PDB file of C-alpha atoms in Angstrom:
ATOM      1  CA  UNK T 270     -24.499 -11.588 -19.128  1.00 40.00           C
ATOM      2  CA  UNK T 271     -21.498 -12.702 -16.972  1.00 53.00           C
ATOM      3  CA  UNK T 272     -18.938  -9.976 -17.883  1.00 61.00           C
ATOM      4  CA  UNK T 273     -21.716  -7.653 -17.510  1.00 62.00           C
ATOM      5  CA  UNK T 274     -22.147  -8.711 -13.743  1.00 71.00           C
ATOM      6  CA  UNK T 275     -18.371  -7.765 -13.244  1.00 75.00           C
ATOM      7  CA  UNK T 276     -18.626  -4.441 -14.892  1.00 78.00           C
ATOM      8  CA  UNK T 277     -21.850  -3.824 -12.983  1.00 84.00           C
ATOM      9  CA  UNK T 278     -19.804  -4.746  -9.183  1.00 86.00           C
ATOM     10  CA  UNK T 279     -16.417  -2.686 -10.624  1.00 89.00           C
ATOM     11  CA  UNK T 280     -19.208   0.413 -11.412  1.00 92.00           C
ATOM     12  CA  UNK T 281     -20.892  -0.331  -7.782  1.00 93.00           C
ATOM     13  CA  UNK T 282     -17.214   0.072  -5.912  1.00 95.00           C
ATOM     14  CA  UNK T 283     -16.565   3.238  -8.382  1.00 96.00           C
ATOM     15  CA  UNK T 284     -19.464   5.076  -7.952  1.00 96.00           C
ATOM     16  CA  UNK T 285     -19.933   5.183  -4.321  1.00 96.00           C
ATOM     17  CA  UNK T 286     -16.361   5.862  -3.994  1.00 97.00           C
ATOM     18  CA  UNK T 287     -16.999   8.710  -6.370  1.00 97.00           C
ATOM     19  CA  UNK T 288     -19.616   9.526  -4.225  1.00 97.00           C
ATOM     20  CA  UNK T 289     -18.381   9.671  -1.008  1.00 97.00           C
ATOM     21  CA  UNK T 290     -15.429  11.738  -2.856  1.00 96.00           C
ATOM     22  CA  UNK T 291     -18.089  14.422  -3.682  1.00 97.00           C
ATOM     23  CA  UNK T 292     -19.966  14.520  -0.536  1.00 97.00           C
ATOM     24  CA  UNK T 293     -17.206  15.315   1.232  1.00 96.00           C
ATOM     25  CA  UNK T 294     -16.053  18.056  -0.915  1.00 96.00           C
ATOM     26  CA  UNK T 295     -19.132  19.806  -0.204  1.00 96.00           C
ATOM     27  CA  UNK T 296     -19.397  19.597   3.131  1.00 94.00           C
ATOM     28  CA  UNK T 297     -21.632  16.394   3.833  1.00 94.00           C
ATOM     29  CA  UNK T 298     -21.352  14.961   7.088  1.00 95.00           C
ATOM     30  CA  UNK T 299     -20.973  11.111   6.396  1.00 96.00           C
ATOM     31  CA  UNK T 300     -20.209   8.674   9.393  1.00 96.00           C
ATOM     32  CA  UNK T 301     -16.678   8.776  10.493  1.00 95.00           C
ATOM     33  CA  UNK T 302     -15.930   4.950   9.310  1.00 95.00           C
ATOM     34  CA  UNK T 303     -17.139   6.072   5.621  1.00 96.00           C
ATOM     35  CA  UNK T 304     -15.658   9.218   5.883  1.00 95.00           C
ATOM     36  CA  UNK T 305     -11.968   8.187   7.202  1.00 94.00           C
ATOM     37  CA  UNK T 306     -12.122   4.946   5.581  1.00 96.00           C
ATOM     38  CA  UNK T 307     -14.065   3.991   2.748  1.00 97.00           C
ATOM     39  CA  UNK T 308     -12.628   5.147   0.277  1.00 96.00           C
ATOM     40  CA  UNK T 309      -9.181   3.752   1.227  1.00 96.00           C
ATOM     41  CA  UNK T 310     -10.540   0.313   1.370  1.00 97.00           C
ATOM     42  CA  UNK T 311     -11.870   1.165  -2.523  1.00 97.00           C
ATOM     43  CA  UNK T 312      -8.630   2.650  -3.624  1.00 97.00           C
ATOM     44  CA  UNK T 313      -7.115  -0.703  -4.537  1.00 97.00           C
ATOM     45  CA  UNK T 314     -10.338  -2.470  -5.658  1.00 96.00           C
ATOM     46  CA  UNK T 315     -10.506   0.216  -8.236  1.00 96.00           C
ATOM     47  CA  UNK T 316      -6.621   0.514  -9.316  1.00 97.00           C
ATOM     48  CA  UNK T 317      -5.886  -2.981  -9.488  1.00 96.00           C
ATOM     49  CA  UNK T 318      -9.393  -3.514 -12.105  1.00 93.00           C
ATOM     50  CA  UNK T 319      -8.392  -0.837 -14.605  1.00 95.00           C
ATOM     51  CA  UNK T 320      -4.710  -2.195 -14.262  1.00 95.00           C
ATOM     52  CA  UNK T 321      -6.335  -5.705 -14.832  1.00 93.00           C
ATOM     53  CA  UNK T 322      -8.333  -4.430 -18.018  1.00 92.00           C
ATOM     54  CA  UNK T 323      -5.826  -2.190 -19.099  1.00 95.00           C
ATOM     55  CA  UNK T 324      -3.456  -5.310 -19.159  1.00 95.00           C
ATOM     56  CA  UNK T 325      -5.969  -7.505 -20.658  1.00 92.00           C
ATOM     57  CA  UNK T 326      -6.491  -5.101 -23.580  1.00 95.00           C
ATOM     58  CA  UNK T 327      -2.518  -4.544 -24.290  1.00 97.00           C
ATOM     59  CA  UNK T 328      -1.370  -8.191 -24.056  1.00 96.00           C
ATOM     60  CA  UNK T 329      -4.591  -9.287 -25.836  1.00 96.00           C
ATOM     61  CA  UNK T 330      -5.080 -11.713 -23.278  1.00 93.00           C
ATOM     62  CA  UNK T 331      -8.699 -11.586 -21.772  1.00 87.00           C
ATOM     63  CA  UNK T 332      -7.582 -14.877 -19.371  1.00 85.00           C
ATOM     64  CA  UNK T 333      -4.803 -12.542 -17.853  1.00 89.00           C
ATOM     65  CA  UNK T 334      -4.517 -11.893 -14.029  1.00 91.00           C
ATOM     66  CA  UNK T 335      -2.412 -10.232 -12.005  1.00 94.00           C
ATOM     67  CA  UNK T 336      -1.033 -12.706  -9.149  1.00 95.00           C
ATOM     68  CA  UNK T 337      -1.688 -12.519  -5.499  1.00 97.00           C
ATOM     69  CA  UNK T 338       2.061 -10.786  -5.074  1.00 97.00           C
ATOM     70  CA  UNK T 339       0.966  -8.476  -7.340  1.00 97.00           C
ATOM     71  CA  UNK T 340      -1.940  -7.113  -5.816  1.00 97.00           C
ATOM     72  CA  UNK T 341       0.041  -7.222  -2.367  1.00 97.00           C
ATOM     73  CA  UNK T 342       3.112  -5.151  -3.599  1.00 98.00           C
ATOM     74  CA  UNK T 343       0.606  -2.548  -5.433  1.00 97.00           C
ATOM     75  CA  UNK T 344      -1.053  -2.250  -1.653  1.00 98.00           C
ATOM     76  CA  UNK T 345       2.609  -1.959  -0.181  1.00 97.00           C
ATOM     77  CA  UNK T 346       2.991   0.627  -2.469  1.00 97.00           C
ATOM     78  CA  UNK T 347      -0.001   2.708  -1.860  1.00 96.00           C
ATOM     79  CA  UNK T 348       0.747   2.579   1.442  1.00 97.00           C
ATOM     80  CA  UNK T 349       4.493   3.557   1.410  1.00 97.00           C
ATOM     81  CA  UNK T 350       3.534   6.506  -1.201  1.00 97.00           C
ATOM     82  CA  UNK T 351       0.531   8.190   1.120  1.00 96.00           C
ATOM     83  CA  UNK T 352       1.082   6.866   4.300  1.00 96.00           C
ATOM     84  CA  UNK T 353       4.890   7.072   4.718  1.00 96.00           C
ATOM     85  CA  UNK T 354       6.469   9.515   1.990  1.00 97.00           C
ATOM     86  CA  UNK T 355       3.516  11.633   1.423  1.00 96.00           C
ATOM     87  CA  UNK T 356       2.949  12.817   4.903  1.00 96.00           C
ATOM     88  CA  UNK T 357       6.394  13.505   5.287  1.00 95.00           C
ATOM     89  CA  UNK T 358       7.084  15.622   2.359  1.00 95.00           C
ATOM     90  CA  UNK T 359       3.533  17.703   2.668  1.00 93.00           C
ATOM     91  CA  UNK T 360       1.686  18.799   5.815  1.00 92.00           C
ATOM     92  CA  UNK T 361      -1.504  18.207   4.236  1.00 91.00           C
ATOM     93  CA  UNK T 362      -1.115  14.489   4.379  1.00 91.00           C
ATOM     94  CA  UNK T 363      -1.291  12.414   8.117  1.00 92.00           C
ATOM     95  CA  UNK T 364      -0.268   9.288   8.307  1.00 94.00           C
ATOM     96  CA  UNK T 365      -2.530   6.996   9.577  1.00 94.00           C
ATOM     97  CA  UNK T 366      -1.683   2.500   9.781  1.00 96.00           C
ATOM     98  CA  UNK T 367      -5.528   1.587   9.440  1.00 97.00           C
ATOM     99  CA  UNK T 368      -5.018   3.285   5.954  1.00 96.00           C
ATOM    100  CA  UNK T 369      -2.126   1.263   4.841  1.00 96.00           C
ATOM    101  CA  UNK T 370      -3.781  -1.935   5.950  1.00 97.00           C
ATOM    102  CA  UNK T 371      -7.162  -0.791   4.358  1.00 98.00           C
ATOM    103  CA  UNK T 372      -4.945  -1.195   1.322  1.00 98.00           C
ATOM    104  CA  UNK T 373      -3.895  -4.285   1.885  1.00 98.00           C
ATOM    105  CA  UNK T 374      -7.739  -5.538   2.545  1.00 98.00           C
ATOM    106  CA  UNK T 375      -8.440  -3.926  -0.593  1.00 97.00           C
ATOM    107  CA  UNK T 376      -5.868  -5.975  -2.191  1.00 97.00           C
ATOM    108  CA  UNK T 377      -6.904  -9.297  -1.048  1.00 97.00           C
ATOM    109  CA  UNK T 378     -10.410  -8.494  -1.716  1.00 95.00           C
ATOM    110  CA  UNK T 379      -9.676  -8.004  -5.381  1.00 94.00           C
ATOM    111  CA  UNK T 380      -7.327 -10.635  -5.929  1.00 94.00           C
ATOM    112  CA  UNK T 381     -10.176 -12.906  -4.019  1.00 91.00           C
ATOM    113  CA  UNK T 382     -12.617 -11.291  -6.197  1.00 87.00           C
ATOM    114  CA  UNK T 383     -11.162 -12.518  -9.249  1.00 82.00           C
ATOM    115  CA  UNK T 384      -9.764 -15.597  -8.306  1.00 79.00           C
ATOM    116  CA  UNK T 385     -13.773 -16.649  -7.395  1.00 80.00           C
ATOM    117  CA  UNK T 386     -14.923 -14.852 -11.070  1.00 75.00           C
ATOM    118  CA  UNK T 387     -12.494 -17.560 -12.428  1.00 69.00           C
ATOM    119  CA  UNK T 388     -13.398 -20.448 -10.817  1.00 69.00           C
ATOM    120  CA  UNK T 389     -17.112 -19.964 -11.503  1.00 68.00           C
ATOM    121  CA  UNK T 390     -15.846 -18.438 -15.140  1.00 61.00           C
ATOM    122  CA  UNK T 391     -17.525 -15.004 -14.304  1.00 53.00           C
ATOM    123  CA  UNK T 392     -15.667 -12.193 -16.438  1.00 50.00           C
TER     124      UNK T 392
END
């Protein structure tokens, strides 16, 4: 029952980032935070789980986690890839600093979000 509570959160984040993905792409209008923002703060949520589980299932290690620096450099990342070179090798991309520290926030909230799941041995 506890690992299912973690898949059901992980499914939660995915498909209403999924969602908002596919409103937009038809046209929806959404509120401008939701819209602009969302799914930016869900980008690293997501990423950083199936790198988790993905980890997890090569090392065969279910007890693995990725450290704090870990889930900080993979924001730093992000947001040098679509917020710095992105935007200026394509016009279709605009650079925007709430973005890259959505990332960030994304980050820590993962990183907190597993750190608690350990604590109260949640998986």
């Amino acid at each position: 029952m506890k690992k299912k509570y973690s898949y059901l959160v992980f499914f939660l984040i995915f498909s209403s980032s999924f969602m908002v993905y596919l409103l937009q792409q038809n046209g929806c209008h959404l509120p401008k935070i939701i819209n602009n923002y969302y799914n930016d703060l869900m980008a690293l949520p997501i990423v950083l789980s199936i790198t988790l589980w993905t980890a997890r299932k090569m090392k065969s290690n279910p007890t693995l986690q990725l450290t704090f620096f870990q889930c900080l450099a993979m924001a730093f990342l992000y947001g040098w890839f679509f917020e710095v070179y992105l935007p200026e090798s394509n016009p279709r991309y605009t650079a925007d600093v709430i973005d890259g520290i959505l990332y960030v926030v994304g980050a820590i909230l993962f990183y907190g979000w597993w750190s608690w799941n350990d604590r109260n041995h949640i998986s």
